[in-house]
CSV table of C-alpha atoms in Angstrom, one decimal:
chain,number,residue,atom,x,y,z
A,1,MET,CA,20.4,11.0,48.6
A,2,THR,CA,22.5,7.8,48.1
A,3,LEU,CA,23.2,4.9,50.4
A,4,ASP,CA,26.8,6.2,50.8
A,5,GLU,CA,25.4,9.4,52.4
A,6,LEU,CA,23.4,7.7,55.1
A,7,PRO,CA,24.6,7.2,58.7
A,8,THR,CA,25.1,3.6,59.8
A,9,PRO,CA,23.5,1.6,61.2
A,10,CYS,CA,20.2,2.7,59.8
A,11,LEU,CA,16.9,1.1,58.6
A,12,LEU,CA,16.2,0.9,54.9
A,13,LEU,CA,12.7,0.3,53.4
A,14,ASP,CA,12.4,-0.8,49.7
A,15,LEU,CA,9.2,0.8,48.5
A,16,ASP,CA,8.8,-1.4,45.5
A,17,VAL,CA,9.0,-4.6,47.6
A,18,LEU,CA,6.6,-3.1,50.2
A,19,LYS,CA,4.1,-2.5,47.5
A,20,ARG,CA,4.5,-6.0,46.1
A,21,ASN,CA,3.9,-7.5,49.5
A,22,LEU,CA,0.8,-5.4,50.0
A,23,ALA,CA,-0.6,-6.4,46.7
A,24,ARG,CA,0.0,-10.1,47.4
A,25,MET,CA,-2.0,-9.9,50.6
A,26,GLU,CA,-4.8,-7.9,48.9
A,27,ALA,CA,-5.0,-10.7,46.3
A,28,ALA,CA,-5.1,-13.4,49.0
A,29,MET,CA,-7.9,-11.6,50.8
A,30,ALA,CA,-9.9,-11.0,47.6
A,31,ARG,CA,-10.6,-14.8,47.7
A,32,HIS,CA,-12.8,-14.1,50.7
A,33,PRO,CA,-15.5,-11.6,49.8
A,34,GLY,CA,-17.0,-9.8,52.7
A,35,VAL,CA,-14.0,-10.3,55.0
A,36,MET,CA,-12.2,-7.1,55.8
A,37,LEU,CA,-8.4,-6.9,56.1
A,38,ARG,CA,-7.5,-5.0,59.2
A,39,PRO,CA,-3.7,-4.4,58.8
A,40,HIS,CA,-1.7,-4.7,62.0
A,41,LEU,CA,0.7,-1.7,62.2
A,42,LYS,CA,2.8,-3.3,65.0
A,43,THR,CA,5.6,-3.9,62.6
A,44,ALA,CA,5.4,-0.8,60.4
A,45,LYS,CA,4.6,1.8,63.1
A,46,SER,CA,4.4,4.5,60.4
A,47,ALA,CA,1.5,6.6,59.1
A,48,ALA,CA,3.1,6.7,55.7
A,49,VAL,CA,3.1,2.9,55.5
A,50,ALA,CA,-0.5,2.8,56.9
A,51,ASP,CA,-1.6,5.1,54.0
A,52,LEU,CA,-0.5,2.3,51.6
A,53,ALA,CA,-1.7,-0.6,53.7
A,54,ALA,CA,-5.1,0.8,54.7
A,55,PRO,CA,-5.9,3.4,52.0
A,56,GLY,CA,-8.6,5.9,52.7
A,57,LYS,CA,-7.7,5.9,56.4
A,58,GLY,CA,-9.1,2.4,56.7
A,59,ALA,CA,-9.4,0.1,59.7
A,60,ILE,CA,-6.2,-0.9,61.4
A,61,THR,CA,-4.8,-2.9,64.3
A,62,VAL,CA,-2.3,-1.5,66.9
A,63,SER,CA,-0.2,-3.0,69.6
A,64,THR,CA,0.5,0.0,71.9
A,65,LEU,CA,-1.4,3.0,73.2
A,66,ALA,CA,1.3,5.1,71.7
A,67,GLU,CA,0.4,3.7,68.3
A,68,ALA,CA,-3.3,4.2,69.0
A,69,ARG,CA,-2.7,7.9,69.7
A,70,TYR,CA,-0.3,8.4,66.8
A,71,PHE,CA,-2.5,6.7,64.2
A,72,ALA,CA,-5.6,8.5,65.5
A,73,GLU,CA,-3.8,11.8,65.1
A,74,HIS,CA,-3.1,10.8,61.5
A,75,GLY,CA,-6.8,10.0,60.8
A,76,PHE,CA,-6.9,6.2,61.3
A,77,LEU,CA,-9.8,6.1,63.7
A,78,ASP,CA,-11.1,2.6,63.4
A,79,GLN,CA,-8.6,0.5,65.5
A,80,VAL,CA,-8.3,-2.7,67.4
A,81,TYR,CA,-5.8,-2.4,70.3
A,82,ALA,CA,-4.8,-6.1,70.1
A,83,VAL,CA,-3.1,-6.5,73.5
A,84,GLY,CA,-4.9,-7.4,76.6
A,85,ILE,CA,-6.0,-4.2,78.5
A,86,VAL,CA,-5.6,-3.5,82.2
A,87,ALA,CA,-7.9,-1.2,84.1
A,88,ALA,CA,-5.2,1.5,84.5
A,89,LYS,CA,-5.3,2.1,80.8
A,90,LEU,CA,-9.0,2.4,80.3
A,91,ASP,CA,-9.0,6.2,80.8
A,92,GLN,CA,-6.5,6.6,77.9
A,93,VAL,CA,-8.6,4.6,75.5
A,94,ALA,CA,-11.8,6.3,76.6
A,95,ALA,CA,-10.2,9.7,76.0
A,96,LEU,CA,-9.2,8.8,72.5
A,97,ASN,CA,-12.7,7.6,71.7
A,98,ALA,CA,-14.2,10.7,73.2
A,99,GLN,CA,-12.1,12.7,70.7
A,100,GLY,CA,-13.6,10.8,67.7
A,101,ALA,CA,-11.6,7.5,67.5
A,102,ALA,CA,-13.2,4.1,67.6
A,103,VAL,CA,-10.6,2.0,69.4
A,104,LYS,CA,-11.7,-1.5,70.3
A,105,ILE,CA,-10.0,-3.2,73.3
A,106,ILE,CA,-9.6,-6.9,74.2
A,107,THR,CA,-9.7,-8.9,77.4
A,108,ASP,CA,-9.8,-12.5,78.6
A,109,ASP,CA,-10.2,-11.6,82.3
A,110,LEU,CA,-13.4,-11.4,84.2
A,111,ASP,CA,-12.3,-8.7,86.7
A,112,THR,CA,-11.1,-6.5,83.8
A,113,ALA,CA,-14.4,-7.0,82.1
A,114,ARG,CA,-16.2,-5.7,85.2
A,115,ALA,CA,-13.9,-2.7,85.3
A,116,ILE,CA,-14.7,-2.0,81.6
A,117,ALA,CA,-18.4,-2.3,82.2
A,118,ALA,CA,-18.2,0.1,85.2
A,119,HIS,CA,-16.2,2.7,83.3
A,120,PRO,CA,-18.3,5.6,82.0
A,121,GLY,CA,-16.4,5.9,78.7
A,122,ALA,CA,-17.0,4.3,75.3
A,123,LEU,CA,-15.0,1.1,75.4
A,124,PRO,CA,-16.1,-1.5,72.8
A,125,THR,CA,-14.5,-4.8,73.8
A,126,LEU,CA,-13.6,-8.0,72.1
A,127,ILE,CA,-13.2,-11.2,74.1
A,128,GLU,CA,-9.9,-12.9,73.3
A,129,VAL,CA,-10.3,-16.6,72.5
A,130,ASP,CA,-7.5,-19.2,72.5
A,131,VAL,CA,-7.6,-21.2,69.2
A,132,GLY,CA,-4.4,-23.2,69.8
A,133,GLU,CA,-1.5,-20.8,70.4
A,134,GLY,CA,-1.7,-21.1,74.1
A,135,ARG,CA,-0.6,-17.5,74.7
A,136,ALA,CA,-3.8,-15.8,75.8
A,137,GLY,CA,-7.5,-16.1,75.5
A,138,VAL,CA,-10.4,-18.1,77.0
A,139,SER,CA,-11.3,-21.5,75.7
A,140,VAL,CA,-14.1,-21.7,73.2
A,141,ASP,CA,-16.2,-24.1,75.3
A,142,GLY,CA,-15.4,-23.0,78.8
A,143,THR,CA,-17.5,-21.0,81.3
A,144,ALA,CA,-15.2,-17.9,81.2
A,145,LEU,CA,-16.4,-16.9,77.7
A,146,LEU,CA,-20.0,-16.5,78.8
A,147,ALA,CA,-19.1,-15.0,82.2
A,148,ILE,CA,-17.0,-12.3,80.6
A,149,ALA,CA,-19.6,-11.6,78.0
A,150,ALA,CA,-22.3,-11.2,80.7
A,151,ALA,CA,-20.0,-8.9,82.7
A,152,LEU,CA,-19.3,-6.7,79.7
A,153,GLY,CA,-22.9,-6.3,78.8
A,154,PRO,CA,-23.5,-3.7,76.1
A,155,LYS,CA,-19.8,-3.0,75.8
A,156,LEU,CA,-19.3,-6.5,74.2
A,157,ALA,CA,-18.5,-5.9,70.5
A,158,GLY,CA,-17.2,-9.3,69.4
A,159,VAL,CA,-14.5,-11.9,69.7
A,160,MET,CA,-10.9,-12.1,68.5
A,161,SER,CA,-8.2,-14.7,68.1
A,162,HIS,CA,-4.5,-14.9,67.0
A,163,SER,CA,-2.9,-17.9,65.4
A,164,GLY,CA,0.7,-17.1,66.2
A,165,HIS,CA,1.5,-20.8,66.2
A,166,SER,CA,1.1,-20.7,62.5
A,167,TYR,CA,4.7,-19.4,62.4
A,168,ALA,CA,5.7,-22.9,63.1
A,169,GLY,CA,4.0,-24.2,60.0
A,170,ARG,CA,6.3,-25.6,57.3
A,171,SER,CA,4.0,-25.9,54.3
A,172,ASP,CA,1.0,-24.2,52.7
A,173,ASP,CA,-1.3,-27.0,53.8
A,174,ALA,CA,-0.1,-26.8,57.4
A,175,MET,CA,-0.8,-23.1,57.4
A,176,ALA,CA,-4.2,-23.6,55.9
A,177,ASP,CA,-5.0,-26.3,58.5
A,178,ILE,CA,-4.1,-23.9,61.3
A,179,ALA,CA,-6.2,-21.2,59.7
A,180,GLU,CA,-9.2,-23.6,59.6
A,181,VAL,CA,-8.8,-24.5,63.2
A,182,GLU,CA,-8.7,-20.8,64.1
A,183,ARG,CA,-11.7,-20.0,61.9
A,184,ALA,CA,-13.8,-22.8,63.3
A,185,GLY,CA,-12.8,-21.9,66.9
A,186,ILE,CA,-13.5,-18.2,66.7
A,187,VAL,CA,-16.8,-18.8,64.9
A,188,ALA,CA,-17.9,-21.3,67.5
A,189,ALA,CA,-17.2,-18.8,70.2
A,190,ALA,CA,-19.2,-16.2,68.4
A,191,THR,CA,-22.1,-18.7,67.9
A,192,ARG,CA,-22.1,-19.6,71.7
A,193,LEU,CA,-22.4,-15.9,72.6
A,194,ARG,CA,-25.1,-15.3,70.0
A,195,ASP,CA,-27.0,-18.3,71.3
A,196,ALA,CA,-26.8,-16.8,74.8
A,197,GLY,CA,-28.4,-13.6,73.5
A,198,HIS,CA,-25.4,-11.4,72.9
A,199,THR,CA,-24.9,-9.3,69.8
A,200,ILE,CA,-21.6,-10.2,68.1
A,201,ASP,CA,-20.7,-7.8,65.3
A,202,ILE,CA,-17.0,-8.5,65.1
A,203,VAL,CA,-15.4,-11.9,64.6
A,204,SER,CA,-11.7,-11.1,64.2
A,205,ALA,CA,-9.0,-13.6,63.5
A,206,GLY,CA,-5.6,-13.7,61.9
A,207,ALA,CA,-1.9,-13.8,61.5
A,208,SER,CA,0.0,-13.2,58.3
A,209,PRO,CA,0.5,-16.9,57.4
A,210,THR,CA,-3.2,-17.8,58.0
A,211,ALA,CA,-4.5,-14.7,56.2
A,212,MET,CA,-2.3,-15.7,53.2
A,213,HIS,CA,-3.3,-19.4,53.2
A,214,ALA,CA,-6.8,-19.8,54.6
A,215,ARG,CA,-9.0,-22.0,52.5
A,216,HIS,CA,-12.2,-20.1,53.5
A,217,LEU,CA,-13.2,-17.7,56.2
A,218,ASP,CA,-16.9,-18.4,56.6
A,219,GLY,CA,-18.2,-16.6,59.7
A,220,VAL,CA,-15.2,-14.4,60.1
A,221,THR,CA,-15.7,-10.6,59.6
A,222,GLU,CA,-12.1,-9.5,59.5
A,223,MET,CA,-8.5,-10.7,59.4
A,224,ARG,CA,-5.6,-9.0,61.2
A,225,ALA,CA,-2.1,-9.4,59.8
A,226,GLY,CA,1.0,-7.2,59.8
A,227,VAL,CA,4.4,-8.8,59.2
A,228,TYR,CA,3.5,-9.5,55.6
A,229,MET,CA,4.1,-5.9,54.7
A,230,MET,CA,7.8,-5.9,55.4
A,231,GLY,CA,8.6,-9.6,55.5
A,232,ASP,CA,11.6,-11.3,57.1
A,233,LEU,CA,13.8,-14.4,56.9
A,234,LEU,CA,11.3,-16.6,58.8
A,235,GLN,CA,8.2,-15.5,56.9
A,236,GLY,CA,10.1,-16.0,53.6
A,237,GLN,CA,10.7,-19.6,54.6
A,238,ILE,CA,7.1,-20.5,55.6
A,239,GLY,CA,5.4,-19.1,52.5
A,240,THR,CA,4.1,-15.7,53.5
A,241,HIS,CA,6.1,-14.2,50.7
A,242,PRO,CA,9.1,-15.1,48.5
A,243,LEU,CA,12.4,-14.9,50.2
A,244,GLU,CA,13.5,-12.1,47.9
A,245,ASP,CA,10.6,-9.9,48.9
A,246,ILE,CA,11.9,-8.6,52.3
A,247,ALA,CA,11.4,-4.9,52.2
A,248,VAL,CA,13.4,-3.9,55.3
A,249,THR,CA,17.1,-4.3,55.8
A,250,VAL,CA,19.7,-2.7,58.1
A,251,LEU,CA,22.5,-0.7,56.4
A,252,GLY,CA,25.8,-1.2,58.2
A,253,SER,CA,29.5,-0.5,57.7
A,254,VAL,CA,32.5,-2.8,58.0
A,255,ILE,CA,34.6,-1.5,60.9
A,256,GLY,CA,37.1,-4.4,61.1
A,257,ARG,CA,38.6,-7.1,59.0
A,258,TYR,CA,40.1,-10.4,60.3
A,259,PRO,CA,41.3,-12.5,57.5
A,260,GLN,CA,42.9,-15.0,59.9
A,261,ARG,CA,39.5,-16.0,61.1
A,262,GLN,CA,37.6,-15.2,57.8
A,263,ALA,CA,35.4,-12.6,59.4
A,264,VAL,CA,34.6,-8.9,59.4
A,265,LEU,CA,32.9,-6.8,62.1
A,266,LEU,CA,30.0,-4.4,61.4
A,267,ASP,CA,28.8,-1.4,63.3
A,268,ALA,CA,25.3,-3.1,63.4
A,269,GLY,CA,25.1,-5.2,66.5
A,270,ALA,CA,22.3,-6.4,68.8
A,271,LEU,CA,20.8,-2.9,69.3
A,272,ALA,CA,20.5,-2.4,65.5
A,273,LEU,CA,19.5,-6.0,64.5
A,274,SER,CA,18.0,-7.5,67.7
A,275,LYS,CA,19.0,-10.9,69.1
A,276,ASP,CA,16.0,-12.7,67.7
A,277,ARG,CA,16.8,-16.2,66.5
A,278,SER,CA,13.5,-17.2,65.1
A,279,THR,CA,15.0,-18.9,62.1
A,280,GLU,CA,16.8,-21.3,64.4
A,281,GLY,CA,14.0,-23.8,64.0
A,282,ALA,CA,13.3,-23.0,60.4
A,283,PRO,CA,14.6,-25.0,57.4
A,284,ARG,CA,17.5,-22.5,57.0
A,285,ASP,CA,19.1,-20.9,60.1
A,286,TRP,CA,20.3,-17.5,59.2
A,287,LYS,CA,21.9,-16.9,62.7
A,288,PHE,CA,21.4,-13.2,63.4
A,289,GLY,CA,20.7,-12.2,59.8
A,290,ARG,CA,21.6,-12.6,56.2
A,291,VAL,CA,24.3,-10.3,54.8
A,292,LEU,CA,24.0,-8.8,51.3
A,293,ASP,CA,26.2,-6.2,49.6
A,294,ARG,CA,25.4,-2.5,49.5
A,295,ASP,CA,23.0,-2.9,46.7
A,296,GLY,CA,21.1,-5.9,48.2
A,297,GLN,CA,22.8,-8.5,46.1
A,298,ALA,CA,24.3,-11.9,47.3
A,299,THR,CA,27.8,-11.2,46.1
A,300,LEU,CA,29.6,-11.8,49.4
A,301,GLY,CA,29.4,-15.5,49.6
A,302,ASP,CA,26.8,-17.2,51.9
A,303,ALA,CA,27.4,-14.4,54.5
A,304,LEU,CA,25.7,-14.4,57.9
A,305,VAL,CA,25.8,-12.3,61.1
A,306,THR,CA,27.1,-15.1,63.3
A,307,ARG,CA,27.5,-13.2,66.5
A,308,VAL,CA,26.3,-9.9,68.0
A,309,HIS,CA,27.4,-7.7,70.8
A,310,GLN,CA,25.8,-4.4,71.7
A,311,GLU,CA,27.3,-2.4,68.8
A,312,HIS,CA,29.2,-5.1,66.9
A,313,GLY,CA,28.0,-7.7,64.5
A,314,GLU,CA,30.4,-10.4,63.3
A,315,VAL,CA,30.0,-11.6,59.7
A,316,ARG,CA,31.3,-15.0,58.6
A,317,ALA,CA,30.4,-17.4,55.7
A,318,ALA,CA,28.1,-20.3,56.3
A,319,GLU,CA,29.7,-23.7,56.4
A,320,GLY,CA,30.7,-24.7,52.9
A,321,SER,CA,31.0,-21.2,51.6
A,322,THR,CA,33.8,-18.6,51.6
A,323,LEU,CA,33.4,-15.0,52.7
A,324,ALA,CA,34.3,-12.5,49.9
A,325,LEU,CA,36.8,-10.6,52.0
A,326,ASP,CA,38.1,-8.7,49.0
A,327,ARG,CA,34.7,-7.0,48.7
A,328,LEU,CA,34.6,-6.1,52.4
A,329,PRO,CA,37.3,-3.4,53.2
A,330,VAL,CA,36.8,-1.3,56.2
A,331,GLY,CA,34.2,1.3,55.3
A,332,ALA,CA,32.3,-1.0,52.9
A,333,ARG,CA,28.6,-0.9,53.3
A,334,VAL,CA,26.4,-4.0,53.6
A,335,ARG,CA,22.7,-4.8,54.2
A,336,VAL,CA,21.6,-7.2,56.9
A,337,VAL,CA,18.3,-8.9,56.2
A,338,PRO,CA,16.4,-9.5,59.5
A,339,ASN,CA,15.2,-12.8,61.0
A,340,HIS,CA,12.2,-11.0,62.7
A,341,VAL,CA,11.5,-7.7,61.2
A,342,CYS,CA,9.2,-6.5,64.0
A,343,LEU,CA,12.0,-6.6,66.5
A,344,THR,CA,14.7,-5.3,64.2
A,345,ALA,CA,12.6,-2.3,63.1
A,346,ALA,CA,11.8,-1.5,66.7
A,347,ALA,CA,15.4,-0.4,67.2
A,348,HIS,CA,15.0,2.5,64.8
A,349,ASP,CA,13.0,5.7,64.7
A,350,ARG,CA,12.8,6.1,61.0
A,351,TYR,CA,12.8,4.4,57.6
A,352,HIS,CA,15.1,5.6,54.8
A,353,VAL,CA,12.8,4.8,51.9
A,354,MET,CA,14.4,3.6,48.7
A,355,GLU,CA,13.0,3.5,45.2
A,356,GLY,CA,15.0,2.7,42.2
A,357,GLY,CA,18.2,2.3,44.2
A,358,ARG,CA,18.0,5.8,45.7
A,359,VAL,CA,16.8,7.2,49.0
A,360,VAL,CA,13.7,9.2,48.2
A,361,ALA,CA,12.1,9.9,51.6
A,362,ILE,CA,12.5,9.5,55.3
A,363,TRP,CA,9.4,8.1,57.1
A,364,SER,CA,9.1,8.4,60.9
A,365,ARG,CA,8.1,5.5,63.2
A,366,ILE,CA,6.2,5.6,66.5
A,367,ASN,CA,8.2,3.5,69.0
A,368,GLY,CA,7.5,3.1,72.7
A,369,TRP,CA,4.3,2.5,74.6
């Protein structure tokens, strides 16, 4: 199958680039013997990708219970469900674990910890610790850490953190510094709990930038990272991968030409691309996505999706560049490179997998919750 035979808009996955990105992270983690990489499948949401990222049905991270069920059905049993749990979801996790899975859950809430402890099912739990992002988690040195651990009792399996603020880093050294703050914080939390008599087997940390740039990971047992597999325009600017190694693009068609305003319209709008503007604060702002030609080459001028509506994306050239309108007749196909691949991919239920310029497979994705 060729690109011209695909419906638009649709999601493309370049298999060669995916494999390069996986190899790059494997090489980075090889610097830290004894620390396991637990790939986060929140971006990929595909068993076929998981087979490459966690070969041998290895340990993974998930972000929804739909993912947990789907990956367990595909043989990926060792999971961390890395979103804070609520009591109403405990039965679902316990049922998965009763069927042979080993899904770990997370909490930073004392009442939830009590509900976990009272539940009859197997519910190994990690306490979420805030190491600087300010999104979720208890403080390393506060009373909540010890109180939650005491409430969990034997269901306490470890501690976890997420350094999402590393996405704001603008140099390798900045990312390495954030990684060290996270490492020191999560290890300190584990040490406090061990000193209080608790068994802490899992010390889980991570984000793609910190996994890539950490100087050392002493005391950490595993790193969780996910966006590195596919890459995007933000990660390509902060050093997670080269800008050219973005594996996912959206294939769209030109549906209107407007020479008077030096613009074209695509059939890929907000529902196909997302409205994420994460590159707005990055060194280069790509608006709603970079636009390449059908073959993924930059032959259209410095082209950007500058405006999106539900099913329309407007393409113009960046300031100082000229849009190659002669290469963009109605019906022409282009690829849009995403700002934030997790959100762009979430709009699609399958990957059209490319190798050597041809579509060689279709891989399904598990969306929803």
